[in-house]
Coordinates of C-alpha atoms in Angstrom, one line a residue:
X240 CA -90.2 -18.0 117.4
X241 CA -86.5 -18.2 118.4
X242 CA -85.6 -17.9 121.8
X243 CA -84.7 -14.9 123.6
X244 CA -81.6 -12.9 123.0
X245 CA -79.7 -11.0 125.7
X246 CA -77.8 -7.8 125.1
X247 CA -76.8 -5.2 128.0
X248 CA -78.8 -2.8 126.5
X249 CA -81.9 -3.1 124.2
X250 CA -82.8 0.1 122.2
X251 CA -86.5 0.6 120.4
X252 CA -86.0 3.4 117.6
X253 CA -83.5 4.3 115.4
X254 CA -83.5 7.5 115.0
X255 CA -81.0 10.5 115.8
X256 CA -81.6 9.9 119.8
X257 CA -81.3 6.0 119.5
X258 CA -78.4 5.9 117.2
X259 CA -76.8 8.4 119.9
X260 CA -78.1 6.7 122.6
X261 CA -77.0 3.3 121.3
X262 CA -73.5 4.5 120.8
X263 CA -72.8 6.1 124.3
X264 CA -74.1 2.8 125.4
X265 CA -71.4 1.2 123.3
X266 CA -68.6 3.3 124.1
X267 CA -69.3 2.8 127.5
X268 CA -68.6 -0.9 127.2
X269 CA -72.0 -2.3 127.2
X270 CA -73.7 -4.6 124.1
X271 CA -76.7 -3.3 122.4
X272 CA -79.5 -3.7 120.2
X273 CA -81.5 -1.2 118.1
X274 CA -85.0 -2.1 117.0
X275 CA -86.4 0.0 114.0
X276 CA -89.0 -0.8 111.8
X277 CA -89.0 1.8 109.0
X278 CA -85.9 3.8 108.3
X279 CA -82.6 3.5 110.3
X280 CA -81.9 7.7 111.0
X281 CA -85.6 8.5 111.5
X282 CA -88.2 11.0 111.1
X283 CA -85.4 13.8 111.0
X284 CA -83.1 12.4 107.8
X285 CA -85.8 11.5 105.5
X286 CA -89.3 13.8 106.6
X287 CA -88.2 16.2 108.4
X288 CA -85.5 18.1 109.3
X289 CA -82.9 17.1 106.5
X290 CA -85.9 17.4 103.7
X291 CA -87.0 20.7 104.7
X292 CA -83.7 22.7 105.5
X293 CA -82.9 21.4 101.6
X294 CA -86.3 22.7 100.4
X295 CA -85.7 25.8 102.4
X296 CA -81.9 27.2 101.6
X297 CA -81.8 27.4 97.7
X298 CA -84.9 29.7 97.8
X299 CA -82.7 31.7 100.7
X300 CA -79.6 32.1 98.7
X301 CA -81.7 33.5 95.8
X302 CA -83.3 35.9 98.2
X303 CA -80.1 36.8 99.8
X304 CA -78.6 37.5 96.1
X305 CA -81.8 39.8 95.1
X306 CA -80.7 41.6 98.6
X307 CA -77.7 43.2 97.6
X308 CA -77.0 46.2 94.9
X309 CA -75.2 44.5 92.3
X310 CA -75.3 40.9 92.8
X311 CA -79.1 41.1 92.0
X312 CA -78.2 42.6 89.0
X313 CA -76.7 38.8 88.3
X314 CA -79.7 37.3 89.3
X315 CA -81.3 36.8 85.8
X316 CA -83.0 32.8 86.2
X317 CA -86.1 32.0 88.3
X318 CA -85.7 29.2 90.9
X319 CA -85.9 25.8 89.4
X320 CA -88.1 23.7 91.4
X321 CA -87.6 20.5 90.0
X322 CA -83.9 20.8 90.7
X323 CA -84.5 22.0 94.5
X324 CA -86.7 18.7 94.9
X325 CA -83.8 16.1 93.3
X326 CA -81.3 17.9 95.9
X327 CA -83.8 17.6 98.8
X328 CA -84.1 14.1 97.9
X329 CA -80.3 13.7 98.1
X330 CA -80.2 14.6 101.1
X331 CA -82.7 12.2 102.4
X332 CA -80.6 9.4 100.7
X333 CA -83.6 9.1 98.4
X334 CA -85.4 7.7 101.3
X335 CA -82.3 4.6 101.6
X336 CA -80.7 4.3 105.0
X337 CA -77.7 1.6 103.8
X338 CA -75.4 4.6 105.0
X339 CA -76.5 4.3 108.5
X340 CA -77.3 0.7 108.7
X341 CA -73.1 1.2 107.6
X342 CA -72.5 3.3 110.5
X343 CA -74.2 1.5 113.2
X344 CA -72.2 -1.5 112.3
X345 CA -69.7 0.3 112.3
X346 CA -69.8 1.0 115.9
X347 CA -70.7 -2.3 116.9
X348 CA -74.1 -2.1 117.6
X349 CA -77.0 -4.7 116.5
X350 CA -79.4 -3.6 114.1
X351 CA -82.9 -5.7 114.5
X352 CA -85.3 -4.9 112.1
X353 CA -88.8 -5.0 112.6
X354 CA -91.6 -3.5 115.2
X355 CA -90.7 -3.4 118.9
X356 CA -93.0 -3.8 121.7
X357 CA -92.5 -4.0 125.1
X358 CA -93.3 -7.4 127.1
X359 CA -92.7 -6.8 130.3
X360 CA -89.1 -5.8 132.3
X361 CA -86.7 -5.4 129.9
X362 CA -88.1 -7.4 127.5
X363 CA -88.7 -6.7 123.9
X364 CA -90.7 -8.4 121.4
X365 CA -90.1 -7.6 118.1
X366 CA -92.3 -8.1 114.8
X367 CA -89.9 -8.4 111.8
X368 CA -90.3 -7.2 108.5
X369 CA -89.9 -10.2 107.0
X370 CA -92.6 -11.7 109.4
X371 CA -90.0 -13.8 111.7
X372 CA -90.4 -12.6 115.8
X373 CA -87.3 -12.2 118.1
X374 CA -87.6 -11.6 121.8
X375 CA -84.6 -9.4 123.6
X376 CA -83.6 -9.3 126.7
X377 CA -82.1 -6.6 128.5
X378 CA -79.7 -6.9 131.0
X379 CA -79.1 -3.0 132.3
X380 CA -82.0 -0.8 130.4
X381 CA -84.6 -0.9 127.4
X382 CA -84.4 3.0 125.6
X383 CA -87.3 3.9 124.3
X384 CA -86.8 6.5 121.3
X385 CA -89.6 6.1 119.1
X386 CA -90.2 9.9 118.8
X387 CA -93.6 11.7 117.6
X388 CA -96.1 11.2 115.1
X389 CA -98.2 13.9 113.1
X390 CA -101.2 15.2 115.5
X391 CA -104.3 15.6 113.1
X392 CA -107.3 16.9 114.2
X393 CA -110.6 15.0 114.6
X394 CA -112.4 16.7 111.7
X395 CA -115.2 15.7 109.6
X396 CA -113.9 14.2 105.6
X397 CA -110.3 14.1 107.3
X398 CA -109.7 10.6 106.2
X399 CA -110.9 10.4 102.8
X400 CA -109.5 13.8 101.8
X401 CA -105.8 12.4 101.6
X402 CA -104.5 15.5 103.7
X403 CA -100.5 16.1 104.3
X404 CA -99.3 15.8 107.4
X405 CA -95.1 16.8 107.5
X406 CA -93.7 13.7 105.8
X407 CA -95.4 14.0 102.5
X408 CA -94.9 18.2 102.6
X409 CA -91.4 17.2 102.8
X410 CA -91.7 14.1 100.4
X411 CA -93.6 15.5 97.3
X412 CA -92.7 15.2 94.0
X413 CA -95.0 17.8 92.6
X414 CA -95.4 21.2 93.4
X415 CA -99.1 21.8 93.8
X416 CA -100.5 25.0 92.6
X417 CA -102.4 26.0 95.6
X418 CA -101.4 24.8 99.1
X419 CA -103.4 25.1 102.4
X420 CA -101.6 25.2 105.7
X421 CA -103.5 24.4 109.3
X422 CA -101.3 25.9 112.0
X423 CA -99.4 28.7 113.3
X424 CA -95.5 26.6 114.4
X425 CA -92.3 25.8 112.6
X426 CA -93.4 23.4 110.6
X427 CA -96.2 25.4 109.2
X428 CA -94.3 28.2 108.7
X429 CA -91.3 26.8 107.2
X430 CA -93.3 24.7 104.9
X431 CA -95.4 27.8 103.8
X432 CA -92.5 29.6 103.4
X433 CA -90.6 26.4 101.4
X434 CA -93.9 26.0 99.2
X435 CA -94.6 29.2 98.4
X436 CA -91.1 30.3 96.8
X437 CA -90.9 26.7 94.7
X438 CA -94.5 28.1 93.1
X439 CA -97.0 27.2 94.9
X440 CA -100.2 29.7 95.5
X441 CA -100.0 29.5 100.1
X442 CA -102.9 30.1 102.4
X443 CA -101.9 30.0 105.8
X444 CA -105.0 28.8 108.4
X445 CA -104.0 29.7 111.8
X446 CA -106.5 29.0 114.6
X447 CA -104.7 31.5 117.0
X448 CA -103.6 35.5 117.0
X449 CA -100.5 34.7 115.1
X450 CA -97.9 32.9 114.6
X451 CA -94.9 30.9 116.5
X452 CA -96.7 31.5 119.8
X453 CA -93.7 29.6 121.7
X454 CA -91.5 32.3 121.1
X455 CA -91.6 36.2 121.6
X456 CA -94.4 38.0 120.3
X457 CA -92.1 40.1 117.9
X458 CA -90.7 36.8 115.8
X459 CA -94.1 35.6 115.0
X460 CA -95.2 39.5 114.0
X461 CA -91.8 39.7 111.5
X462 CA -92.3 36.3 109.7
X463 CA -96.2 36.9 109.3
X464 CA -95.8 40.3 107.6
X465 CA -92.8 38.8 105.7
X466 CA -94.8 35.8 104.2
X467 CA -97.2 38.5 103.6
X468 CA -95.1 40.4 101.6
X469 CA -93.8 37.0 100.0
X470 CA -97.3 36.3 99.0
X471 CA -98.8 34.0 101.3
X472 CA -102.2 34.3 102.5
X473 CA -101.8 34.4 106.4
X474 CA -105.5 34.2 107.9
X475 CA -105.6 34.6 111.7
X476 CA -108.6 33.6 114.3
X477 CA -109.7 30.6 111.5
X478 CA -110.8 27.1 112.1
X479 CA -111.3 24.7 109.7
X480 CA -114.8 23.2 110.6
X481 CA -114.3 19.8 107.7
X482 CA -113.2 19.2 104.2
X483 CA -114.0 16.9 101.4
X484 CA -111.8 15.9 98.2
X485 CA -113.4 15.6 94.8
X486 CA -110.8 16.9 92.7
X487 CA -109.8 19.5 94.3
X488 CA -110.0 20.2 98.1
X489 CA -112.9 22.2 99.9
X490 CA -112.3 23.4 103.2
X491 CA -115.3 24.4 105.4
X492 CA -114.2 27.3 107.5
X493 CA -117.3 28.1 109.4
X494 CA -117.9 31.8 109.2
X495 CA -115.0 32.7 107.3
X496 CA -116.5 30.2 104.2
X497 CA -114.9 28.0 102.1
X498 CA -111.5 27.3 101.1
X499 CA -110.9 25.4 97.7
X500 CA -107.1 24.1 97.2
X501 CA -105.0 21.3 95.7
X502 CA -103.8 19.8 98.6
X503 CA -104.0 21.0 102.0
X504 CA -101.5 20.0 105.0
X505 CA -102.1 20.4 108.6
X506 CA -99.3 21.2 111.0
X507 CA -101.0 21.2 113.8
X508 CA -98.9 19.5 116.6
X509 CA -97.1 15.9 117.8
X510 CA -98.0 13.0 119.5
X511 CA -95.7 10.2 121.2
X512 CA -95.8 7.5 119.2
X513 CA -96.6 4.8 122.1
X514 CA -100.0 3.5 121.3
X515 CA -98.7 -0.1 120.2
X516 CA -95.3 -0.2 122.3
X517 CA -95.9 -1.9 125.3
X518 CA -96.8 0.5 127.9
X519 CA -99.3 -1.5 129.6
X520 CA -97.0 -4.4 130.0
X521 CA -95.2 -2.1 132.7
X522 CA -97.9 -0.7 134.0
X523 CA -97.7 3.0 131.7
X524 CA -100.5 4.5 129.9
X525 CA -100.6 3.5 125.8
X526 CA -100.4 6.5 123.7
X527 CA -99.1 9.3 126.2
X528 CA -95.9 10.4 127.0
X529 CA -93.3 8.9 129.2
X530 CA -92.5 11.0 132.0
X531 CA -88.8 10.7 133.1
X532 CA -86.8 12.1 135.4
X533 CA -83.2 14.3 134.6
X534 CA -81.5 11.0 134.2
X535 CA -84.0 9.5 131.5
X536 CA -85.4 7.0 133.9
X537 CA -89.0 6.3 133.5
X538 CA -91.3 7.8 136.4
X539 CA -94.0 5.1 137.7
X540 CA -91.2 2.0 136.4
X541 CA -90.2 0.0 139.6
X542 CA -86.2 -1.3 139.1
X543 CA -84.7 1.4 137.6
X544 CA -84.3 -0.5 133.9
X545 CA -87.2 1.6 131.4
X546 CA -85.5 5.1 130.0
X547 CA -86.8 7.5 127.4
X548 CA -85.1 10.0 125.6
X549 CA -86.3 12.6 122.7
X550 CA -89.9 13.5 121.7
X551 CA -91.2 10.4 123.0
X552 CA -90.5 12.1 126.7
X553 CA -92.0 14.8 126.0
X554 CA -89.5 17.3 127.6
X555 CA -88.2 19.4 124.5
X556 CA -89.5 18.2 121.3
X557 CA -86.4 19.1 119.1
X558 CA -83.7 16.4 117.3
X559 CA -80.7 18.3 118.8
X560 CA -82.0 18.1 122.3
X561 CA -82.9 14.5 121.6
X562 CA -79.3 13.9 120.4
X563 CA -78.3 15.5 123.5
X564 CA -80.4 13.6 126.1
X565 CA -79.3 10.8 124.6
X566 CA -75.5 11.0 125.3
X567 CA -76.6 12.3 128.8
X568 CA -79.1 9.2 129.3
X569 CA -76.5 7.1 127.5
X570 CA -73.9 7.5 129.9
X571 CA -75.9 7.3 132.8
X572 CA -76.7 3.7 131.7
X573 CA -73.7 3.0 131.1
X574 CA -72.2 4.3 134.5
X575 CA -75.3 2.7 136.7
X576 CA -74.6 -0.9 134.5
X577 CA -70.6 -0.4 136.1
X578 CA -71.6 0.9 139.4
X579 CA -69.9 4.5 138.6
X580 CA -72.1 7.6 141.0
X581 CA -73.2 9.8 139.0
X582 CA -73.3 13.3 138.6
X583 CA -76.8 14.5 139.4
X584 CA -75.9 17.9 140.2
X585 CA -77.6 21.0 138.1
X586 CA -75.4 20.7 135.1
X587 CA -74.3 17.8 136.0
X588 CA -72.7 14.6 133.5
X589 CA -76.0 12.6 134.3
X590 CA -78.7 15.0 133.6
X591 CA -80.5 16.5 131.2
X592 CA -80.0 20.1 132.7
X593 CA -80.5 21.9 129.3
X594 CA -83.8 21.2 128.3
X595 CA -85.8 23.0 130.9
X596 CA -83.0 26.2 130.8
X597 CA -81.5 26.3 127.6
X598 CA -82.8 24.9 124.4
X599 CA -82.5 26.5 121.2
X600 CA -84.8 26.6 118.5
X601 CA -83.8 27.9 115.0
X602 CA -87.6 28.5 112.3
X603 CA -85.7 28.4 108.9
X604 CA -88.4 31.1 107.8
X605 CA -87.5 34.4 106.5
X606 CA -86.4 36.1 108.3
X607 CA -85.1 33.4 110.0
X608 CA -85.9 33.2 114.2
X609 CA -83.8 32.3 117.0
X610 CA -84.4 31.2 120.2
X611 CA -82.3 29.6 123.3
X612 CA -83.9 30.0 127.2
X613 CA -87.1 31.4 128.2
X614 CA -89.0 34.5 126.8
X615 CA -89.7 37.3 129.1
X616 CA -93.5 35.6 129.5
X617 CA -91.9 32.7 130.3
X618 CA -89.1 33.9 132.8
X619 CA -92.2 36.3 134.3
X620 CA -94.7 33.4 135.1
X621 CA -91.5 31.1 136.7
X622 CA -91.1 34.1 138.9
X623 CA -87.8 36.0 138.2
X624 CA -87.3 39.2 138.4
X625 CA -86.2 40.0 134.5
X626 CA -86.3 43.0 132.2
X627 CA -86.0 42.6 128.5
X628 CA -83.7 44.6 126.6
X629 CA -84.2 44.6 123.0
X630 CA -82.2 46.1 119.7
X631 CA -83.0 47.1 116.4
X632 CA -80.8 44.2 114.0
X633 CA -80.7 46.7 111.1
X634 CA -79.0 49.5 113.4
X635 CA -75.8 47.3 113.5
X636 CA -73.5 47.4 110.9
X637 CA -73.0 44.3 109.8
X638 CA -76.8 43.4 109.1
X639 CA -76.6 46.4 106.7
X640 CA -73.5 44.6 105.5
X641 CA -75.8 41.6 105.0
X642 CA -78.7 43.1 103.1
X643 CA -79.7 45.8 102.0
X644 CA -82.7 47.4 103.7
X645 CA -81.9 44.7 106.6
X646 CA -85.2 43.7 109.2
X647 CA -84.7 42.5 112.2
X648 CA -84.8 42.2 116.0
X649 CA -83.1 40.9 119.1
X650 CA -84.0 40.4 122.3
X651 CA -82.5 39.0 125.5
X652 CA -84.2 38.2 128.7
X653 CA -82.1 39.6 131.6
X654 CA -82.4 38.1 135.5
X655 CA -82.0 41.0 137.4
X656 CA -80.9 39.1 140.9
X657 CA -77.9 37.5 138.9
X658 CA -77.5 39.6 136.0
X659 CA -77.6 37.0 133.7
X660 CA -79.3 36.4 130.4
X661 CA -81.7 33.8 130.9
X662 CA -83.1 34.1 127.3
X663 CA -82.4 35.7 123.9
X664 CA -84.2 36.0 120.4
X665 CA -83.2 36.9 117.6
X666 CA -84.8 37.5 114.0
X667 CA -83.4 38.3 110.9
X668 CA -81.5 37.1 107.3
X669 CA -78.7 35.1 108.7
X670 CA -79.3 35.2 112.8
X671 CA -78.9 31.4 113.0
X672 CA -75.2 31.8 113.8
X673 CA -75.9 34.2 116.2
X674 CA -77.5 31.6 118.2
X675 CA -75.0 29.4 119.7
X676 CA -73.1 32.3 121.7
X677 CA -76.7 33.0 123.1
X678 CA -76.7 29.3 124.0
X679 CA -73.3 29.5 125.9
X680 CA -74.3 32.4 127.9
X681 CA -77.8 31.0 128.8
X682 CA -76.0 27.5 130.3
X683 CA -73.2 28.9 131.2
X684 CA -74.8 31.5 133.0
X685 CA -72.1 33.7 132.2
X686 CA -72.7 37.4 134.4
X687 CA -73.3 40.4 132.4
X688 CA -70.1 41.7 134.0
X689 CA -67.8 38.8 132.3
X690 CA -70.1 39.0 129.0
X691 CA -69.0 42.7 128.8
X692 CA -65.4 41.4 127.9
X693 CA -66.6 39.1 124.9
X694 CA -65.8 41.6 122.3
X695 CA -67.6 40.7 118.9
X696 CA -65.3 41.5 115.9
X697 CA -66.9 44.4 114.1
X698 CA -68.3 44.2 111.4
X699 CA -70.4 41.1 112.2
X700 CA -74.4 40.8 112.7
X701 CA -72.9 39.6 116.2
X702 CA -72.3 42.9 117.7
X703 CA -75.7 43.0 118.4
X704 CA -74.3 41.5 121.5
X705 CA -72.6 44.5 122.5
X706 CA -75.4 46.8 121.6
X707 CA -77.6 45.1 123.9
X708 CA -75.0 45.1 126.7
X709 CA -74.3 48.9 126.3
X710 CA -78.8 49.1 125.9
X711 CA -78.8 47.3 129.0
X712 CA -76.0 49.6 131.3
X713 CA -77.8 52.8 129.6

C-alpha cells in the first residue's frame, strides 16, 4: 500500500453530482479527487436516464406522426426495435466512459479508480480495480455521491429467478415477448410504456390504487387509462406473494393467481448505496441515508469536513437536483476552504433552497406528466391556505395544434396568503416544455399579479398559463 495522498477535496462517486461537485470544487481553486469504481458519469448515462429517454422518444415521434390528419397518412413502417436499441446504446457510449474520463481531465481533476470507503476524518481508502490500495487525504471535505441502488423486495425465489431491476430494463438486448412490471412510479411506468411500444406483451403489478402516487391524483388516472388503451395490462391492489424461473417466469400473486412471463422487473423503490462506504468509521449508520443540512454538511459529523449530495442524501431523488446540490454544496466548500461567509439565507448561494420548494419532475410516459412544487395534498398537510385551479389542456389552442383529439390536464397549486403558485402539473403530448416556466414561478415566487403580464405567445400549449390565470380571477 502507498502512502497517503493529500488533495483539498476528496470526492467518492462519479456520477452526474460528483463530476459537478468535483468541478465547482475545482473552479473554486481547491485540488480534488474523484473515486469511482464502475463507470465515470454513473447510474444516469448508462442505466438510467440517458438509456430510457432513448428507448422512450422514437416510439413518441411515431405516436406524435399517427396524431395528426395527414402526416399519419405517411406513416406506412412499424417501429424497428432493433434500431431503437443500437441508438439507446449510443447514447450510453455503449456502456464506455473514455469521454468523461476526457472531460474530467480536462478540468483538472484526479480520476482514482477503484472502491472508496471511508476510514475515518477525511480519509479515504480506496480498493482499486486492478487490486492496488490508495489512501486520500482530505484537507477541506470528503463528498459523498454514491447515489441509489435498486430496492428489491424480500420475496420468496427472488434470487434465483434472475429478475430486472432498472439497469438491465434499460440494458437489454432482446425484446422479451411478455414483460412483468412490480410498481406504480416513473421507472415502472416509463419502462412499461418503453417495452410495450418496442413489442413486448406488458402487465403492470401495482401494489397500490394507481399510479405515480407522488404527484396529483389526475396524472396517474391519464397515464393508466393511456397504457390501457396502448395495451398494457395495468392491475391495481396486487402483490406479488414469490416467483420461480424454469423457463419461463411464474409469479405467485396470492388471491389474484398466477402470473406466467419472460422476464419480470421490479421497480419498486431506491436505496442509498452506503452499506460498504464507511459510515461507521464516523460514527453514521451503514446502509441508510445521510442526513445533511441546506449546505450539504453531514448531520451527526463533528468538524464540519463529511458532505453528501444527490440520492445518497436522500432529499430529492432526481439527477437534475443532484446536479444542482452539487454546484450549491460545491461552492460552499469551496468558500468555507477560503474563509468566504456564506449565503445561508432562503435562496441563498449556499443552500440547497430548491429541493424542499421547487423540484421538477418530468414521467416521459404518454401522455407525458409534469411536475415542479407541491401538490394540493402536499401544500394542505404543510398548512397553507391553497386552492387549486385546474384547466382542460385540449381547450387551448395550441394542444389542438399538437394533436389531434388532444388529452390533457393542468393544474397549479395557488397560496392564497401570497397569491403565489406554489405548485403546478401538467399532463399531456409535449407538456415537458411547459415545465420550466412553472419552475420559475414556483422559486421565484413570482405574485399572481406580476404573472398576469407574462403573455404566452398564442398559439402555444403554453397559454395554458393564461387560462389558468383568467380560471383563477373568474
Amino acid at each position: 500500500m502507498s502512502g497517503s495522498e493529500e488533495f483539498d477535496v476528496v470526492v467518492i462517486g462519479a456520477g452526474p453530482t460528483g463530476e459537478n461537485l468535483a468541478d465547482r470544487a475545482r473552479a473554486g481553486g481547491l485540488s480534488v479527487a474523484i473515486v469511482e469504481g464502475e463507470l465515470v458519469g454513473g447510474e444516469c448515462s448508462y442505466w438510467a436516464c440517458m438509456p430510457s429517454k432513448a428507448m422512450l422518444r422514437p416510439p413518441a415521434a411515431l405516436r406524435d406522426a399517427r396524431r395528426l390528419r395527414g402526416a399519419r397518412e405517411a406513416v406506412t413502417g412499424a417501429l424497428d426495435a432493433a434500431a431503437v436499441l443500437r441508438r439507446r446504446d449510443g447514447f450510453a457510449s455503449h456502456w464506455k466512459d473514455h469521454g468523461q474520463v476526457a472531460w474530467l481531465e480536462s478540468a483538472g481533476i484526479t480520476l482514482v479508480r477503484g472502491h472508496g470507503r471511508l476510514d475515518g476524518p477525511r480519509r479515504v481508502r480506496v480498493e482499486g480495480t486492478d487490486g492496488a490500495r490508495r489512501v486520500l487525504t482530505a484537507r477541506h471535505a470528503v463528498a459523498v455521491c454514491t447515489g441509489t441502488r435498486a430496492a428489491l423486495p424480500d420475496l420468496p425465489g427472488l434470487g434465483g429467478a434472475g429478475a430486472w431491476t432498472s439497469r438491465e430494463a434499460t440494458g437489454s438486448a432482446a425484446v422479451p415477448a411478455r414483460l412483468a412490471v412490480v410498481g406504480g412510479g416513473a421507472v415502472a411506468t416509463e419502462l412499461a410504456t418503453a417495452w410495450s411500444a418496442l413489442g413486448s406483451r406488458v402487465t403492470l403489478l401495482v401494489r397500490g390504487s394507481g399510479l405515480l402516487p407522488r404527484m396529483e391524483p389526475f396524472a396517474g388516472e391519464l397515464v393508466a387509462a393511456a397504457l390501457r388503451e396502448s395495451g398494457v395490462d395495468v392491475r391495481t391492489g396486487v402483490s406479488v406473494r414469490g416467483l420461480t424461473r424454469d423457463r419461463e417466469v411464474a409469479l405467485d400473486l396470492g388471491e389474484h393467481g398466477e402470473l406466467r412471463t419472460d422476464e419480470v422487473l421490479f421497480a419498486t423503490g431506491r436505496r442509498a448505496a452506503t452499506e460498504d462506504l464507511g459510515l461507521e468509521t464516523v460514527g453514521l449508520e451503514p446502509g441508510g441515508w445521510i442526513a445533511v443540512d441546506d449546505t450539504g454538511l453531514a448531520v451527526g459529523v463533528d468538524g464540519g469536513w463529511l458532505y453528501a449530495a444527490g440520492d445518497v442524501n436522500g432529499r430529492a431523488l432526481l439527477t437534475h437536483q443532484g446536479k444542482y446540490q452539487a454546484r450549491v454544496f460545491g461552492t460552499a466548500i469551496a468558500d468555507r476552504a477560503a474563509g468566504r461567509d456564506l449565503d445561508v439565507a432562503p435562496w441563498g448561494r449556499s443552500v440547497a433552497t430548491a429541493d424542499r420548494a421547487g423540484a421538477p419532475q418530468v414521467v416521459f410516459t404518454d401522455p407525458e406528466a409534469a411536475s415542479v412544487g407541491l401538490t394540493l395534498a402536499e401544500a394542505t398537510a404543510r398548512g397553507l391556505r391553497v386552492r387549486a385551479v385546474d384547466y382542460d389542456l385540449a381547450d387551448v389552442a395550441g394542444a389542438s395544434l399538437h394533436a389531434d383529439g388532444y388529452r390533457g390536464r393542468a393544474r397549479a397549486v395557488i397560496d392564497l396568503d401570497r397569491e403565489t403558485v406554489v405548485g403546478a402539473t401538467f399532463v399531456g403530448s409535449g407538456v415537458t416544455e411547459l415545465l420550466h416556466s412553472a419552475t420559475v414561478a414556483v422559486t421565484a415566487e413570482v405574485p399572481l399579479g406580476r404573472l398576469w403580464h407574462a403573455v404566452p405567445a398564442y398559439p402555444t400549449i403554453s397559454e395554458v398559463w393564461l387560462r389558468l390565470l383568467e380560471t383563477w380571477r373568474g
